[in-house]
C-alpha positions as YAML, in Angstrom:
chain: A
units: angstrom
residues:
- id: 1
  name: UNK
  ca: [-8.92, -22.00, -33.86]
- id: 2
  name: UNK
  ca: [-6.37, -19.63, -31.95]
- id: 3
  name: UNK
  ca: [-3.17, -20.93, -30.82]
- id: 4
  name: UNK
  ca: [-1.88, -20.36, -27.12]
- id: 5
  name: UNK
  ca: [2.22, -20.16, -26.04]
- id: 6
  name: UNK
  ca: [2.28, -21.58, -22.31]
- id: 7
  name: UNK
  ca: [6.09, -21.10, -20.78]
- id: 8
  name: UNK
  ca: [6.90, -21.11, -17.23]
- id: 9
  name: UNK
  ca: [10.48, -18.95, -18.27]
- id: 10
  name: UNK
  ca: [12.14, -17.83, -21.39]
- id: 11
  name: UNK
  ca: [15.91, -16.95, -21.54]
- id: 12
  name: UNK
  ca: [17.44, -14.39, -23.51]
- id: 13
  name: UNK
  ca: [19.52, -15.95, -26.60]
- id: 14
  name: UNK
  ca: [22.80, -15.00, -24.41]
- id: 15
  name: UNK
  ca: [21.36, -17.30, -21.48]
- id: 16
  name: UNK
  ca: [20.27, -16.01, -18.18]
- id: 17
  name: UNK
  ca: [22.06, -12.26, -17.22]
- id: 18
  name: UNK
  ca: [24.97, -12.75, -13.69]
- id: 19
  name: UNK
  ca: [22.57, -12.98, -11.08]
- id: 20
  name: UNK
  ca: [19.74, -14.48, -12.67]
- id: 21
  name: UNK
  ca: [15.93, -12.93, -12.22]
- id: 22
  name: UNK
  ca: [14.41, -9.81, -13.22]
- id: 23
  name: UNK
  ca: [11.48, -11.42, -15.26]
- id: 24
  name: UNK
  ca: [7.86, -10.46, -14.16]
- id: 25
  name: UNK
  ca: [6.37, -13.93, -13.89]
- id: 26
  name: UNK
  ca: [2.37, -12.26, -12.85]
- id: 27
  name: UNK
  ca: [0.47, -9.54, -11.87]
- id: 28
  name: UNK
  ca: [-1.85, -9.07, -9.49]
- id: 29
  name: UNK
  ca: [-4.13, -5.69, -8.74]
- id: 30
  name: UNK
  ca: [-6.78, -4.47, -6.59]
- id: 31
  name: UNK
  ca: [-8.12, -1.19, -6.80]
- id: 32
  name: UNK
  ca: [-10.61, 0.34, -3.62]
- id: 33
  name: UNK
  ca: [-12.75, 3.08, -5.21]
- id: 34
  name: UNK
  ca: [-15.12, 3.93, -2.41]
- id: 35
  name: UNK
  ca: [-14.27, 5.41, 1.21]
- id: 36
  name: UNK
  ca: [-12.88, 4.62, 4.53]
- id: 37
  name: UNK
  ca: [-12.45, 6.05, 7.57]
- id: 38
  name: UNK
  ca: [-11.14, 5.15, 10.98]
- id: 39
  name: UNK
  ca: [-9.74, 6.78, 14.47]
- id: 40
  name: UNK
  ca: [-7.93, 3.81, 15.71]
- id: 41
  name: UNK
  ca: [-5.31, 4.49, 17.94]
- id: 42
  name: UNK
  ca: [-3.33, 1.49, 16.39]
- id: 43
  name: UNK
  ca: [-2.56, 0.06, 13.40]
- id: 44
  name: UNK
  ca: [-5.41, -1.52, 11.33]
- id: 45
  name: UNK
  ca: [-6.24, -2.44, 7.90]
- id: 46
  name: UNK
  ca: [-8.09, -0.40, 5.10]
- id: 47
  name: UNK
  ca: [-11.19, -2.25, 4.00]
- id: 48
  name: UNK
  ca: [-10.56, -3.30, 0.31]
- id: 49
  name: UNK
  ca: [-6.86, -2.16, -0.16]
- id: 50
  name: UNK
  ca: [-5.45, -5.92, 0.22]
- id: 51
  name: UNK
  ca: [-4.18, -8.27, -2.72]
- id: 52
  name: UNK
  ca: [-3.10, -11.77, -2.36]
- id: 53
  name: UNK
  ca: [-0.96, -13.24, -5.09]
- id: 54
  name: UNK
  ca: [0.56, -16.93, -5.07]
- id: 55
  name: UNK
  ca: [4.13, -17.10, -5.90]
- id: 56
  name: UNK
  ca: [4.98, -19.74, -8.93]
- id: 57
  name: UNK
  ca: [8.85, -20.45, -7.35]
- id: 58
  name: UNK
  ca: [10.22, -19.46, -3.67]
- id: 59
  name: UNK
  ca: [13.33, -17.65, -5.23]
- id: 60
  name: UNK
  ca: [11.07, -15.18, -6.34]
- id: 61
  name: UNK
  ca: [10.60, -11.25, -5.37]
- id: 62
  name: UNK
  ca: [7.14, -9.77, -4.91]
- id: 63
  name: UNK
  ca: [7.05, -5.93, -6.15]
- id: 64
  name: UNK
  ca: [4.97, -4.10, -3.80]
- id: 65
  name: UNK
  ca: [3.05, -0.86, -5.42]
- id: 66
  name: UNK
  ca: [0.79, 1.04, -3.26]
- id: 67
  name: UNK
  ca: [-1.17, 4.32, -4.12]
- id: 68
  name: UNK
  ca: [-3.35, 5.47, -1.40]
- id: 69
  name: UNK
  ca: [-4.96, 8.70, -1.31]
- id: 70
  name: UNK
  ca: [-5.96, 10.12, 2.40]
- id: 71
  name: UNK
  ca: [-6.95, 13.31, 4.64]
- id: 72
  name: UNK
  ca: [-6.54, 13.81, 8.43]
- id: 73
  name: UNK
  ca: [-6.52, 16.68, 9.71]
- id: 74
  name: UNK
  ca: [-4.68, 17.78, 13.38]
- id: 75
  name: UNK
  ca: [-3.02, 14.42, 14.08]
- id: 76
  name: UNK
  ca: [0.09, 12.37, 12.93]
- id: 77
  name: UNK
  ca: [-1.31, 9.96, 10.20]
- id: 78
  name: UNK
  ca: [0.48, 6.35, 10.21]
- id: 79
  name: UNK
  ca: [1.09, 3.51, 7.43]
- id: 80
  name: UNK
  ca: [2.59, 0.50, 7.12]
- id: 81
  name: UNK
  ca: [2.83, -2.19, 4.71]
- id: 82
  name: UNK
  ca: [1.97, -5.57, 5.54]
- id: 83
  name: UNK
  ca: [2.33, -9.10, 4.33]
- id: 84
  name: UNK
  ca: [0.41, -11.47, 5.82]
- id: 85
  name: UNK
  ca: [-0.01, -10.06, 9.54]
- id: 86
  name: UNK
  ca: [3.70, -9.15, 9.11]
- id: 87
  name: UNK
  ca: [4.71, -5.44, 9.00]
- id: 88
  name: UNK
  ca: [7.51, -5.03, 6.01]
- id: 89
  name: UNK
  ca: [9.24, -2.12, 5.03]
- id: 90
  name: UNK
  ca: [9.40, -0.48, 8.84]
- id: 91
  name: UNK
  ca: [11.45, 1.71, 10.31]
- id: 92
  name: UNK
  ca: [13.76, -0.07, 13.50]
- id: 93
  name: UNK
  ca: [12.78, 0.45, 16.87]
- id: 94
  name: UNK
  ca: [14.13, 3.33, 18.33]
- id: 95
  name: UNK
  ca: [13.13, 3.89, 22.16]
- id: 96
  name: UNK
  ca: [9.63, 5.48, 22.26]
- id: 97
  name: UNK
  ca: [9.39, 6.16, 18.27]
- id: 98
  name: UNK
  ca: [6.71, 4.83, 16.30]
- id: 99
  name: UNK
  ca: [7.78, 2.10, 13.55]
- id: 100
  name: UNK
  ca: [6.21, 2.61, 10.05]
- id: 101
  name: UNK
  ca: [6.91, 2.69, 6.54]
- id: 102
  name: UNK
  ca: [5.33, 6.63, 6.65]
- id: 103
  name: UNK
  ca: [4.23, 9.14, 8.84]
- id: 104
  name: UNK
  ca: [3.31, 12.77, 8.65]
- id: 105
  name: UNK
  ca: [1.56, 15.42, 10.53]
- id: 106
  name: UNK
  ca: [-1.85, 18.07, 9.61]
- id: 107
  name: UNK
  ca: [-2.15, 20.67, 11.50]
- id: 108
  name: UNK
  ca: [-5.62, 22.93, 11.39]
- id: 109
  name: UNK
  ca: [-4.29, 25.41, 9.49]
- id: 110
  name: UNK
  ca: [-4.34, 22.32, 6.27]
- id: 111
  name: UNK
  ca: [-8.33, 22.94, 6.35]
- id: 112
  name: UNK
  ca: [-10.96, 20.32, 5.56]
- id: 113
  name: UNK
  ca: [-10.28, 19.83, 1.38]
- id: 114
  name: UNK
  ca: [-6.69, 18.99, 1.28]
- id: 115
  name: UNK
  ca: [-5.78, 15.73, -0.19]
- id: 116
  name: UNK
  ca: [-2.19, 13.79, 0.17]
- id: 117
  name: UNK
  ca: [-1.08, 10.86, -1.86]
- id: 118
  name: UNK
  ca: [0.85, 7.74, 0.23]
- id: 119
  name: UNK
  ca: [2.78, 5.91, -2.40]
- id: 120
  name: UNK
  ca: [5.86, 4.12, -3.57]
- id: 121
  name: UNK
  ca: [7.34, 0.88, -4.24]
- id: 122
  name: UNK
  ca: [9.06, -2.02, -2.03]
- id: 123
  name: UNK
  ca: [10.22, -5.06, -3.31]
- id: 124
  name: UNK
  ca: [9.83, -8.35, -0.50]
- id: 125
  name: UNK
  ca: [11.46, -11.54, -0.35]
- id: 126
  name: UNK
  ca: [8.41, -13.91, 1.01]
- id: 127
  name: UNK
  ca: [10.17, -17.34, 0.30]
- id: 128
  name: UNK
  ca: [6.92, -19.16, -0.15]
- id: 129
  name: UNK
  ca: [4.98, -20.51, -2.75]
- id: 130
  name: UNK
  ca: [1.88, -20.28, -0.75]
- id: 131
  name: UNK
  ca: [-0.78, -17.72, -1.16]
- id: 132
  name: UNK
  ca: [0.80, -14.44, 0.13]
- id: 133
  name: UNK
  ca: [-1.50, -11.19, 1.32]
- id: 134
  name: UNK
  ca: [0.04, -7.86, 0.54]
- id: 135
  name: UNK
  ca: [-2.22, -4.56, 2.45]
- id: 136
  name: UNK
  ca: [-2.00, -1.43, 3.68]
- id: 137
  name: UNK
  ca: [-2.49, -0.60, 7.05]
- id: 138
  name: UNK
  ca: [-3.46, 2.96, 8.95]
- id: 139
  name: UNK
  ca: [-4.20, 4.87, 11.74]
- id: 140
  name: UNK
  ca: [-4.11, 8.20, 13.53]
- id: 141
  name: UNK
  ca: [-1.86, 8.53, 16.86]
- id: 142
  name: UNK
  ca: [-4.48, 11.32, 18.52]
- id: 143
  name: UNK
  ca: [-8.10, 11.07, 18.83]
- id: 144
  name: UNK
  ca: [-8.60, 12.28, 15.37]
- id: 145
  name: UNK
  ca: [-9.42, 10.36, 12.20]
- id: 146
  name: UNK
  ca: [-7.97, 9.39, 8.80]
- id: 147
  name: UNK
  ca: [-10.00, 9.11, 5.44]
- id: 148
  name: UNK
  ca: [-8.80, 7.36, 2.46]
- id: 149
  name: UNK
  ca: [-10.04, 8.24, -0.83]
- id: 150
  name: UNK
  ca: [-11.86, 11.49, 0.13]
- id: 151
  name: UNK
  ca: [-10.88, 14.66, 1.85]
- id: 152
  name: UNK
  ca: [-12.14, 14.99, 5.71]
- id: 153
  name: UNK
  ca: [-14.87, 17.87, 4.49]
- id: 154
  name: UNK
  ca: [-16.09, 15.69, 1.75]
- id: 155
  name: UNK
  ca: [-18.43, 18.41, 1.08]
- id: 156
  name: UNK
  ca: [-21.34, 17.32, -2.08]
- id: 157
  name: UNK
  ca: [-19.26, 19.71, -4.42]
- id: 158
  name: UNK
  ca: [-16.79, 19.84, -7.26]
- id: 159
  name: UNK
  ca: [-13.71, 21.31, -5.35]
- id: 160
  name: UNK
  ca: [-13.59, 18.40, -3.35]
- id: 161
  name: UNK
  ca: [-13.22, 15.28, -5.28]
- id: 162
  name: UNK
  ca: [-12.98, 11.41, -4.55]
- id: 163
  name: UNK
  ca: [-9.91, 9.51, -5.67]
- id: 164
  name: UNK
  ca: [-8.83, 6.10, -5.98]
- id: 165
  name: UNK
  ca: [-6.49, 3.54, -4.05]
- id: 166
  name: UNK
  ca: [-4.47, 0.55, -5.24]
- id: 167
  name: UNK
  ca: [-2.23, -2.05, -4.86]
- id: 168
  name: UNK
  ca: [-0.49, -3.72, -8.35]
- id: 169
  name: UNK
  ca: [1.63, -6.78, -6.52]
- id: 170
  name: UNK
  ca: [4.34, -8.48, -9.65]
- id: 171
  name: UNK
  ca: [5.94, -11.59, -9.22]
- id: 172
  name: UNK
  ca: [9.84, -10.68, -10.07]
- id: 173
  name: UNK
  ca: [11.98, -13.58, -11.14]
- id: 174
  name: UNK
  ca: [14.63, -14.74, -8.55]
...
């Protein structure tokens, strides 16, 4: 017979650090191997990059990690991260400017095999204890497209690869 340890929390022997937190309670990951594409003119989610993790205490933090490989090609590519239908980590509204966590523009000259990487970290305060859904969120301002996971060429050969996506969510002690 195995034994199992089953703590919601252990302390340091010094007691909890000045400010309390910092723990990583769970993790939660989802990883989107196969391809998308889209030419929406407005934001909208990439099929398969969501994760939904459930909070154990409302003081806690939710570490956002994102990884998403893409290809456009003459346009200005958009993302934004999202919980729930909620954009996060934005820009503020500034007259006509767009409002996203990243943006970036391909010209024609960045031919059909280039591949960029859209990644970083962000750490949200959702105050809940309910299930909370963490995603990604894309699309291209001109009447162009964006592809995630494969270059826009995609051509059947070994100088233009797939890649992967992800999202790792951690639950961060409060």
């Amino acid at each position: 017979m195995t034994s199992q340890l089953r703590v919601d929390k252990i302390l340091p022997v010094d007691g909890t650090p000045t400010g309390g937190g910092g723990g990583i309670i769970q993790v939660v990951q989802t990883t989107k191997t196969d391809t998308f594409n889209t030419a929406a003119t407005s934001f909208t989610d990439i099929t398969g990059l969501s994760a939904t993790i459930t909070p154990k205490f409302s003081t806690s933090k939710i570490l956002f990690q994102y990884c998403v490989s893409y290809s456009h090609r003459n346009c200005y590519a958009y993302f934004q991260l999202v919980r729930g239908s909620t954009p996060i980590f934005i820009a503020d509204a500034s007259s006509n400017r767009q409002r996203t966590t990243f943006g970036t523009w391909s010209n024609n000259d960045d031919g059909d095999y280039l591949t960029h990487l859209f990644s970083g970290l962000y750490l949200d305060s959702p105050a809940t204890t309910s299930a909370t859904t963490y995603k990604v969120q894309t699309f291209a301002q001109t009447s162009s497209s964006i592809w995630i996971n494969r270059s826009k060429g995609d051509d059947d050969a070994t100088y233009e690869p797939r890649q992967a996506s992800n999202i790792i969510l951690m639950e961060v002690s409060g």
